[in-house]
Structures are given as structure tokens and as C-alpha cells.
């Protein structure tokens, strides 16, 4: 161990693993102030706070798929979508109009800070295109390592352009907020993941107010938002038909998922054993660096010994997107271009290393999940050239 620490531990322990365990930084995909000339999504938005850590149906084989297109007027915001499940319909949502922060087509309704859960931090903004038929939706989930950032990340850079393009195609757009992790956290990463899950279900529950086609919803994001989108896209349906909360009876399945600078899994032990295996990073190195509490907070536990107990193994399994993935899952669009193929030495290179994207791509190939991948540093460029918007429109069956 001392020999290993001597050869690479200085770089690792001083920066990268501090970041891994939630101590801070500014390297999220939506947290830098620089912009690539290619499809980099959130990469041009302003720097945020600390950056640490029913199966799809009707999908098609290529761009240009015909499908549902929005009409000229917005559908009636009549009460509820509960009739399809035999439950009482919800009260209509209050959607006061707000000035849109990006260019939108005429007739678009933009409403902000719509509560979507029992916590003040959980809310979403929405853009609803004019249509007399229920519309598909794309949900944006911000990055920031689960410790920073907010839904306004959508309003800068490439993502702002994508909002306009999706609305012009008749697709609604939402950007959501979730509770952030604390330095000492007794719930762990499942807290922000669960908030995003609930917000998705909340929007489905209020499909009538939002004029949504519940069956045609996709999600994407950068960094932590990408990982969350991947978790939603690979997890079996988390609808709970027996829940007393009608929101939780709604499906969590997605039609398509988009990832920019993603993490491959939130079972961090797999980062050590597999993702970064070529670099010899170990759990002992984390503990020796005095970062034990950071790792504990990621899973809401009190001791490292708990990592291998049945409840925490089950926890890790439930946030292991690679293992959750199967052939029924949503198709995945993958983009990773901001980091080199090199030993991770800072926030960005650790969380957005191309090995994460490669691991997702390889798992999708192995399990028969459609993927469109762009990882240029590894020589991976999908021949279709399909952009994120084109990918979403194809799988949401929009002309």
C-alpha cells in the first residue's frame, strides 16, 4: 500500500477522491463556464456549487420516424388523469404564466416553481407547447454532484437551444429540482434519486393539467443529472399500485434517456473494482486519506463495515445502473468528450471520465439495449451522427 500511495496517491488523495466522496469542486457537466463547439449540453452554463458526487414501446430503428405531432391549440386543462386507474382525479395544477428565459414558439405556456412533493426543494419549471392533443415530454435533470446546482442550469448553452427545438417539434419540456446531499447525510444518494423519481410520477399523475401523453416521456441531463436519468431508465418500474399516495402509483418508465458526461453506476465500489481498475484505486486509499465520512454519507451509513452488510449491499444494488440494465430498458444516447483517457486528477476527470460512458455503452451492447454513443477520445463515434434532440424525437415518435 505504501508503495502504491507513493507512486500515485499524491495526485489521487489530494484531489480526485476528495471529490468522489462529496467534498466539493466545480467539474460537473453543467457547471463549467466553457463550451465545446459540438453537442455538449450543459457545459456552457454558469458554475454551480460543489460538484461531488412500462418498458419503452413503439421505438424504431432509425431517424425520421412518423408519429404524433402537436396541434395548434393547447388541450383543455381538465381535472386529472386518475380515471384510467379508477382513482379520484387530482385537482388541476396552478400554472401561472412566466416570462420564458429562452426563445419559445408562440402560444407556449411557461410556468415555474411548481411544487412536486412534500419538500420545499422539490419543484419543476415547465414549457408546454400549444396542442389540442396530449404531447410528449422531455425532462431535464441538472447536475452538480448531488451537492449543488439547480433547475436553471437548463437555461444556458446547448440545453437552451434544445428546449427551443423540442418545443418547435411539439414536445413539452420540464426541468426539475431535488434535495441535495449534506456533508453528513443519513439517507444518501437515494434521496435525490428518489426526488427525481417522484417528480416524474407527479407529472404523470397531473398529465391532464400538463396536457401530457404519459407513454411518451424521455429524460436527460449532465453529470449527476445524467446518472439520475440512467437510473430511471434502467430501473424496473417503481410504480407502487398499493401506495396510499396516488402519485406513487404512476409508472417511472421512460421512452428514451440522454447522458452527457455520465457516471456509469452509483455503486462506488464498482468504480474502484471495475471502472478505474487500470489505475489501481482502492477503498483503503480512501480510508487512509481521512475521507471515510464522505463515503458513509453517500449511503447514509455509520461505518465502513456496513458497506458489505445485506441492507447496504441491497442499497448499492438498487443504484447500480449497470446491473439494473436489461433488454427492456429505454434506449440510451451517450456523449462524453470533455475529459482525456488518463489517470483522474480532478473533479471533472473523475466524474466525467470516458470510462464511465464506455462502461454504459458496453453494458447496453451486451444486454441488447439500443445505444447511440459519442466518446471521441476512445475513438467511438456513432455513424448516424444523431443529435440528442433527433434521438428524443425519434423515440417519442414525433415527426
Short mmCIF file of C-alpha atoms in Angstrom, two decimals:
data_model
loop_
_atom_site.label_atom_id
_atom_site.label_comp_id
_atom_site.label_asym_id
_atom_site.label_seq_id
_atom_site.Cartn_x
_atom_site.Cartn_y
_atom_site.Cartn_z
CA UNK A 1 0.00 0.00 0.00
CA UNK A 2 2.77 2.46 0.88
CA UNK A 3 4.39 1.82 -2.48
CA UNK A 4 1.10 2.41 -4.27
CA UNK A 5 0.49 5.62 -2.35
CA UNK A 6 3.98 6.76 -3.15
CA UNK A 7 3.58 6.36 -6.89
CA UNK A 8 0.14 7.85 -7.42
CA UNK A 9 -1.51 8.56 -4.09
CA UNK A 10 -0.40 12.19 -4.01
CA UNK A 11 -2.42 13.04 -7.08
CA UNK A 12 -5.33 10.86 -6.12
CA UNK A 13 -5.77 11.70 -2.47
CA UNK A 14 -5.21 15.42 -2.81
CA UNK A 15 -7.94 15.99 -5.37
CA UNK A 16 -9.84 13.21 -7.03
CA UNK A 17 -11.03 11.13 -4.12
CA UNK A 18 -11.91 14.20 -2.09
CA UNK A 19 -14.29 14.93 -4.93
CA UNK A 20 -15.61 11.38 -5.13
CA UNK A 21 -16.65 11.47 -1.53
CA UNK A 22 -18.51 14.73 -1.69
CA UNK A 23 -16.01 17.35 -0.55
CA UNK A 24 -16.51 19.77 -3.41
CA UNK A 25 -15.23 21.11 -6.69
CA UNK A 26 -16.63 22.54 -9.89
CA UNK A 27 -16.33 19.95 -12.61
CA UNK A 28 -19.90 18.86 -13.35
CA UNK A 29 -21.00 18.70 -16.95
CA UNK A 30 -23.37 21.59 -16.29
CA UNK A 31 -21.03 23.53 -14.02
CA UNK A 32 -18.25 24.80 -16.26
CA UNK A 33 -18.18 28.12 -18.00
CA UNK A 34 -16.59 26.81 -21.18
CA UNK A 35 -18.41 25.50 -24.22
CA UNK A 36 -17.43 22.94 -26.82
CA UNK A 37 -18.34 23.51 -30.44
CA UNK A 38 -20.13 20.16 -30.51
CA UNK A 39 -23.18 18.80 -28.73
CA UNK A 40 -22.06 19.26 -25.12
CA UNK A 41 -25.27 20.23 -23.42
CA UNK A 42 -24.93 21.85 -20.05
CA UNK A 43 -21.23 22.54 -20.49
CA UNK A 44 -21.74 26.25 -21.08
CA UNK A 45 -23.86 27.12 -18.09
CA UNK A 46 -22.53 29.10 -15.16
CA UNK A 47 -20.51 27.41 -12.43
CA UNK A 48 -22.65 25.89 -9.72
CA UNK A 49 -21.97 24.96 -6.12
CA UNK A 50 -19.87 21.98 -5.06
CA UNK A 51 -19.62 19.18 -7.61
CA UNK A 52 -19.07 15.80 -5.95
CA UNK A 53 -20.72 13.23 -6.05
CA UNK A 54 -43.58 0.27 -18.61
CA UNK A 55 -40.77 -0.79 -20.85
CA UNK A 56 -40.50 1.52 -23.88
CA UNK A 57 -42.94 0.74 -26.64
CA UNK A 58 -43.13 1.75 -30.24
CA UNK A 59 -39.41 2.51 -30.59
CA UNK A 60 -37.94 2.40 -34.06
CA UNK A 61 -34.71 1.66 -35.81
CA UNK A 62 -33.77 4.98 -37.32
CA UNK A 63 -34.33 8.72 -37.62
CA UNK A 64 -37.31 10.15 -39.42
CA UNK A 65 -40.00 8.09 -37.71
CA UNK A 66 -43.53 9.27 -38.25
CA UNK A 67 -45.76 9.73 -35.25
CA UNK A 68 -47.77 12.21 -33.24
CA UNK A 69 -47.33 15.91 -33.92
CA UNK A 70 -48.68 18.77 -31.84
CA UNK A 71 -51.74 20.67 -32.99
CA UNK A 72 -52.41 24.38 -32.96
CA UNK A 73 -54.04 24.87 -29.56
CA UNK A 74 -53.31 23.63 -26.07
CA UNK A 75 -55.51 20.86 -24.76
CA UNK A 76 -58.03 21.54 -22.02
CA UNK A 77 -56.57 21.53 -18.52
CA UNK A 78 -59.44 19.47 -17.22
CA UNK A 79 -59.24 17.68 -13.93
CA UNK A 80 -56.93 14.81 -13.58
CA UNK A 81 -55.78 11.66 -15.19
CA UNK A 82 -56.97 9.42 -12.42
CA UNK A 83 -59.85 7.92 -14.36
CA UNK A 84 -57.56 5.46 -16.16
CA UNK A 85 -56.65 3.89 -12.83
CA UNK A 86 -60.07 4.12 -11.19
CA UNK A 87 -58.90 6.71 -8.67
CA UNK A 88 -60.19 10.17 -7.89
CA UNK A 89 -58.76 12.71 -10.33
CA UNK A 90 -56.35 15.27 -8.90
CA UNK A 91 -57.11 18.93 -8.54
CA UNK A 92 -55.88 20.87 -11.58
CA UNK A 93 -52.40 22.30 -11.18
CA UNK A 94 -51.97 26.04 -10.79
CA UNK A 95 -49.76 27.04 -13.72
CA UNK A 96 -49.33 30.82 -13.67
CA UNK A 97 -47.52 32.03 -16.80
CA UNK A 98 -43.96 33.33 -16.52
CA UNK A 99 -41.64 35.01 -18.98
CA UNK A 100 -39.64 32.28 -20.74
CA UNK A 101 -35.84 32.52 -20.36
CA UNK A 102 -35.28 31.03 -23.82
CA UNK A 103 -36.92 31.60 -27.22
CA UNK A 104 -40.19 29.66 -27.49
CA UNK A 105 -42.83 29.26 -30.20
CA UNK A 106 -45.95 31.45 -30.00
CA UNK A 107 -48.57 30.06 -27.65
CA UNK A 108 -46.09 28.24 -25.38
CA UNK A 109 -47.00 28.30 -21.69
CA UNK A 110 -44.03 28.62 -19.34
CA UNK A 111 -44.66 28.17 -15.63
CA UNK A 112 -42.08 27.99 -12.84
CA UNK A 113 -41.55 26.63 -9.34
CA UNK A 114 -44.39 24.11 -9.43
CA UNK A 115 -44.19 22.06 -6.20
CA UNK A 116 -43.88 18.30 -6.75
CA UNK A 117 -43.60 16.74 -3.33
CA UNK A 118 -43.62 17.35 0.40
CA UNK A 119 -40.23 19.10 0.45
CA UNK A 120 -39.69 22.79 -0.36
CA UNK A 121 -36.66 21.91 -2.50
CA UNK A 122 -38.66 19.72 -4.90
CA UNK A 123 -40.19 21.71 -7.73
CA UNK A 124 -40.11 21.99 -11.50
CA UNK A 125 -40.42 24.50 -14.32
CA UNK A 126 -42.35 23.55 -17.42
CA UNK A 127 -42.75 24.64 -21.04
CA UNK A 128 -46.00 23.47 -22.64
CA UNK A 129 -46.38 23.79 -26.40
CA UNK A 130 -49.76 24.71 -27.90
CA UNK A 131 -51.58 21.49 -28.82
CA UNK A 132 -55.10 20.12 -28.86
CA UNK A 133 -53.69 16.63 -28.29
CA UNK A 134 -51.62 15.30 -25.36
CA UNK A 135 -47.94 15.94 -26.04
CA UNK A 136 -44.77 14.00 -25.30
CA UNK A 137 -42.34 15.48 -22.78
CA UNK A 138 -38.60 15.60 -22.19
CA UNK A 139 -37.47 16.03 -18.56
CA UNK A 140 -34.13 17.67 -17.80
CA UNK A 141 -32.28 16.77 -14.57
CA UNK A 142 -29.48 19.13 -13.52
CA UNK A 143 -26.00 18.10 -12.45
CA UNK A 144 -23.84 19.33 -9.60
CA UNK A 145 -22.71 16.11 -7.97
CA UNK A 146 -25.93 15.92 -5.89
CA UNK A 147 -24.49 18.70 -3.72
CA UNK A 148 -25.12 21.76 -5.89
CA UNK A 149 -26.82 23.12 -8.97
CA UNK A 150 -30.49 23.72 -9.72
CA UNK A 151 -33.07 23.54 -12.47
CA UNK A 152 -31.99 26.86 -14.01
CA UNK A 153 -28.98 25.00 -15.47
CA UNK A 154 -31.27 24.20 -18.39
CA UNK A 155 -31.43 27.83 -19.46
CA UNK A 156 -27.88 28.20 -20.78
CA UNK A 157 -25.72 26.77 -23.51
CA UNK A 158 -26.76 23.82 -25.65
CA UNK A 159 -29.66 22.87 -23.40
CA UNK A 160 -31.37 26.23 -24.02
CA UNK A 161 -31.20 25.56 -27.76
CA UNK A 162 -32.64 22.09 -27.19
CA UNK A 163 -35.61 23.50 -25.28
CA UNK A 164 -36.50 25.65 -28.28
CA UNK A 165 -36.02 22.80 -30.76
CA UNK A 166 -38.16 20.39 -28.74
CA UNK A 167 -40.95 22.94 -28.33
CA UNK A 168 -40.90 23.68 -32.05
CA UNK A 169 -41.43 19.95 -32.60
CA UNK A 170 -44.43 19.95 -30.24
CA UNK A 171 -42.65 18.36 -27.27
CA UNK A 172 -43.13 19.70 -23.72
CA UNK A 173 -40.06 20.33 -21.58
CA UNK A 174 -39.58 20.26 -17.81
CA UNK A 175 -36.54 20.97 -15.63
CA UNK A 176 -36.62 19.75 -12.04
CA UNK A 177 -35.09 20.40 -8.63
CA UNK A 178 -34.36 17.79 -5.96
CA UNK A 179 -32.97 17.73 -2.43
CA UNK A 180 -29.19 17.88 -2.27
CA UNK A 181 -26.88 15.71 -0.19
CA UNK A 182 -25.47 17.14 3.03
CA UNK A 183 -21.89 16.67 4.23
CA UNK A 184 -23.27 14.23 6.80
CA UNK A 185 -26.36 12.65 5.31
CA UNK A 186 -28.45 9.87 6.82
CA UNK A 187 -30.24 8.95 3.58
CA UNK A 188 -27.56 9.08 0.92
CA UNK A 189 -27.83 9.27 -2.83
CA UNK A 190 -31.23 7.57 -2.91
CA UNK A 191 -32.65 10.86 -1.58
CA UNK A 192 -32.03 12.97 -4.71
CA UNK A 193 -32.67 9.98 -6.95
CA UNK A 194 -35.99 9.37 -5.21
CA UNK A 195 -37.00 13.01 -5.53
CA UNK A 196 -36.46 12.88 -9.29
CA UNK A 197 -38.43 9.65 -9.45
CA UNK A 198 -41.32 11.22 -7.54
CA UNK A 199 -41.33 14.33 -9.71
CA UNK A 200 -41.63 12.16 -12.82
CA UNK A 201 -44.57 10.33 -11.26
CA UNK A 202 -46.10 13.64 -10.16
CA UNK A 203 -46.08 14.94 -13.73
CA UNK A 204 -47.68 11.74 -14.95
CA UNK A 205 -50.33 11.99 -12.23
CA UNK A 206 -51.10 15.53 -13.41
CA UNK A 207 -50.95 14.62 -17.10
CA UNK A 208 -54.30 16.30 -17.79
CA UNK A 209 -53.21 19.65 -16.35
CA UNK A 210 -49.93 19.42 -18.27
CA UNK A 211 -51.57 18.01 -21.42
CA UNK A 212 -49.09 15.12 -21.43
CA UNK A 213 -49.04 11.80 -23.20
CA UNK A 214 -47.87 9.70 -20.24
CA UNK A 215 -46.49 6.98 -22.50
CA UNK A 216 -44.05 9.29 -24.29
CA UNK A 217 -41.62 10.76 -21.78
CA UNK A 218 -37.84 10.92 -22.01
CA UNK A 219 -35.20 12.27 -19.63
CA UNK A 220 -31.66 13.56 -19.88
CA UNK A 221 -29.03 15.56 -18.05
CA UNK A 222 -25.35 16.07 -17.43
CA UNK A 223 -23.15 14.53 -14.73
CA UNK A 224 -25.41 13.71 -11.75
CA UNK A 225 -28.41 14.52 -13.94
CA UNK A 226 -27.16 12.02 -16.49
CA UNK A 227 -26.67 9.38 -13.81
CA UNK A 228 -30.16 10.03 -12.47
CA UNK A 229 -31.65 9.74 -15.96
CA UNK A 230 -29.76 6.47 -16.43
CA UNK A 231 -31.06 5.20 -13.08
CA UNK A 232 -34.65 6.00 -14.06
CA UNK A 233 -34.14 4.47 -17.49
CA UNK A 234 -32.66 1.19 -16.24
CA UNK A 235 -34.64 0.61 -13.05
CA UNK A 236 -37.65 -1.69 -13.15
CA UNK A 237 -40.91 0.23 -12.86
CA UNK A 238 -41.09 1.77 -9.39
CA UNK A 239 -44.85 2.32 -9.52
CA UNK A 240 -46.46 1.09 -6.30
CA UNK A 241 -50.08 0.14 -7.05
CA UNK A 242 -50.83 -0.29 -3.34
CA UNK A 243 -49.47 3.06 -2.21
CA UNK A 244 -51.87 5.39 -0.37
CA UNK A 245 -50.23 8.20 -2.36
CA UNK A 246 -51.76 8.18 -5.86
CA UNK A 247 -48.64 9.83 -7.28
CA UNK A 248 -46.57 6.77 -6.37
CA UNK A 249 -48.94 4.53 -8.31
CA UNK A 250 -47.70 6.09 -11.55
CA UNK A 251 -45.09 4.49 -13.77
CA UNK A 252 -41.45 5.55 -13.70
CA UNK A 253 -40.53 4.05 -17.06
CA UNK A 254 -39.03 6.21 -19.80
CA UNK A 255 -39.11 6.04 -23.57
CA UNK A 256 -35.57 7.41 -24.05
CA UNK A 257 -32.59 8.55 -21.98
CA UNK A 258 -29.82 11.04 -22.80
CA UNK A 259 -26.47 11.13 -20.97
CA UNK A 260 -23.78 13.79 -21.04
CA UNK A 261 -20.60 13.17 -19.04
CA UNK A 262 -22.37 10.49 -17.02
CA UNK A 263 -21.37 8.22 -14.17
CA UNK A 264 -21.81 4.54 -15.01
CA UNK A 265 -23.08 3.38 -11.61
CA UNK A 266 -23.66 4.70 -8.10
CA UNK A 267 -22.25 1.55 -6.57
CA UNK A 268 -18.97 3.34 -5.90
CA UNK A 269 -17.23 0.05 -5.10
CA UNK A 270 -17.58 -0.80 -8.78
CA UNK A 271 -15.72 2.39 -9.61
CA UNK A 272 -12.78 1.01 -7.64
CA UNK A 273 -13.01 -2.59 -8.82
CA UNK A 274 -14.04 -2.06 -12.45
CA UNK A 275 -14.39 1.45 -13.90
CA UNK A 276 -10.97 2.63 -12.72
CA UNK A 277 -9.34 -0.79 -12.32
CA UNK A 278 -6.48 0.17 -14.69
CA UNK A 279 -5.42 2.85 -12.20
CA UNK A 280 -5.26 0.69 -9.07
CA UNK A 281 -7.54 2.86 -6.93
CA UNK A 282 -8.63 1.12 -3.70
CA UNK A 283 -11.04 1.59 -0.81
CA UNK A 284 -8.10 1.53 1.61
CA UNK A 285 -6.71 4.62 -0.08
CA UNK A 286 -9.97 6.44 0.61
CA UNK A 287 -9.93 5.49 4.27
CA UNK A 288 -6.25 6.38 4.67
CA UNK A 289 -6.99 9.82 3.23
CA UNK A 290 -9.41 10.52 6.08
CA UNK A 291 -12.41 10.59 3.77
CA UNK A 292 -14.40 7.86 5.42
CA UNK A 293 -17.32 10.08 6.45
CA UNK A 294 -17.82 11.28 2.90
CA UNK A 295 -18.35 7.73 1.70
CA UNK A 296 -20.61 6.94 4.63
CA UNK A 297 -22.85 9.88 3.78
CA UNK A 298 -23.20 8.70 0.18
CA UNK A 299 -25.06 5.65 1.51
CA UNK A 300 -26.39 7.12 4.76
CA UNK A 301 -24.41 4.72 6.96
CA UNK A 302 -22.33 4.98 10.14
CA UNK A 303 -19.33 2.73 9.45
CA UNK A 304 -17.34 1.31 6.55
CA UNK A 305 -18.16 -2.17 7.86
CA UNK A 306 -21.77 -1.58 6.82
CA UNK A 307 -20.82 -1.45 3.14
CA UNK A 308 -20.91 -5.25 2.97
CA UNK A 309 -23.98 -5.80 5.14
CA UNK A 310 -27.09 -7.13 3.38
CA UNK A 311 -29.08 -3.85 3.66
CA UNK A 312 -26.29 -1.74 2.16
CA UNK A 313 -25.40 -4.31 -0.47
CA UNK A 314 -29.08 -4.12 -1.44
CA UNK A 315 -28.84 -0.30 -1.41
CA UNK A 316 -25.79 -0.39 -3.67
CA UNK A 317 -27.53 -2.85 -5.97
CA UNK A 318 -30.53 -0.52 -6.22
CA UNK A 319 -28.34 2.32 -7.51
CA UNK A 320 -26.15 0.17 -9.76
CA UNK A 321 -27.38 1.19 -13.18
CA UNK A 322 -25.09 -1.24 -14.99
CA UNK A 323 -26.55 -4.21 -13.15
CA UNK A 324 -30.11 -2.87 -13.35
CA UNK A 325 -29.94 -2.60 -17.13
CA UNK A 326 -31.77 -5.20 -19.21
CA UNK A 327 -33.12 -5.55 -22.72
CA UNK A 328 -36.47 -3.96 -21.89
CA UNK A 329 -34.91 -0.63 -20.91
CA UNK A 330 -35.07 2.72 -22.63
CA UNK A 331 -32.65 3.39 -25.49
CA UNK A 332 -29.64 5.47 -24.42
CA UNK A 333 -27.90 8.39 -26.10
CA UNK A 334 -24.36 8.78 -24.69
CA UNK A 335 -22.00 11.72 -25.05
CA UNK A 336 -18.60 12.07 -23.37
CA UNK A 337 -15.96 14.39 -24.78
CA UNK A 338 -14.74 16.70 -22.04
CA UNK A 339 -12.05 14.50 -20.43
CA UNK A 340 -8.99 12.62 -21.68
CA UNK A 341 -8.28 8.95 -21.24
CA UNK A 342 -5.90 9.50 -18.34
CA UNK A 343 -5.49 8.98 -14.62
CA UNK A 344 -8.22 11.08 -12.93
CA UNK A 345 -6.63 14.03 -11.17
CA UNK A 346 -9.50 16.45 -10.62
CA UNK A 347 -13.27 16.70 -10.30
CA UNK A 348 -14.07 16.70 -13.97
CA UNK A 349 -11.75 13.85 -14.91
CA UNK A 350 -13.02 11.62 -12.11
CA UNK A 351 -16.75 12.10 -12.56
CA UNK A 352 -16.78 12.51 -16.32
CA UNK A 353 -14.02 10.11 -17.30
CA UNK A 354 -14.71 8.47 -20.66
CA UNK A 355 -14.51 5.06 -18.97
CA UNK A 356 -17.92 5.77 -17.39
CA UNK A 357 -19.53 6.32 -20.77
CA UNK A 358 -17.71 3.34 -22.24
CA UNK A 359 -18.99 1.11 -19.43
CA UNK A 360 -22.58 2.18 -20.12
CA UNK A 361 -22.17 1.64 -23.85
CA UNK A 362 -20.63 -1.81 -23.39
CA UNK A 363 -23.35 -2.86 -20.94
CA UNK A 364 -26.03 -1.73 -23.39
CA UNK A 365 -24.40 -3.67 -26.21
CA UNK A 366 -24.17 -6.78 -24.04
CA UNK A 367 -27.80 -6.59 -22.95
CA UNK A 368 -29.41 -5.60 -26.23
CA UNK A 369 -30.31 -2.02 -25.30
CA UNK A 370 -30.15 0.43 -28.18
CA UNK A 371 -27.38 3.00 -27.73
CA UNK A 372 -26.05 5.90 -29.76
CA UNK A 373 -22.62 6.75 -28.39
CA UNK A 374 -20.09 9.51 -28.92
CA UNK A 375 -16.83 9.06 -26.97
CA UNK A 376 -14.29 10.59 -29.35
CA UNK A 377 -11.25 10.21 -27.07
CA UNK A 378 -11.81 6.44 -27.25
CA UNK A 379 -12.44 6.51 -30.99
CA UNK A 380 -16.18 5.89 -30.59
CA UNK A 381 -18.44 7.89 -32.92
CA UNK A 382 -21.89 6.61 -33.85
CA UNK A 383 -22.09 6.66 -37.66
CA UNK A 384 -25.63 8.09 -37.59
CA UNK A 385 -24.49 11.47 -36.27
CA UNK A 386 -27.84 11.60 -34.47
CA UNK A 387 -28.12 14.52 -32.05
CA UNK A 388 -29.82 14.36 -28.68
CA UNK A 389 -32.91 16.17 -29.98
CA UNK A 390 -33.15 13.89 -33.01
CA UNK A 391 -32.78 10.84 -30.77
CA UNK A 392 -35.52 12.04 -28.42
CA UNK A 393 -37.91 12.91 -31.26
CA UNK A 394 -37.39 9.51 -32.87
CA UNK A 395 -38.14 7.58 -29.70
CA UNK A 396 -41.00 9.84 -28.68
CA UNK A 397 -42.45 9.18 -32.15
CA UNK A 398 -42.55 12.79 -33.24
CA UNK A 399 -42.32 13.71 -36.90
#
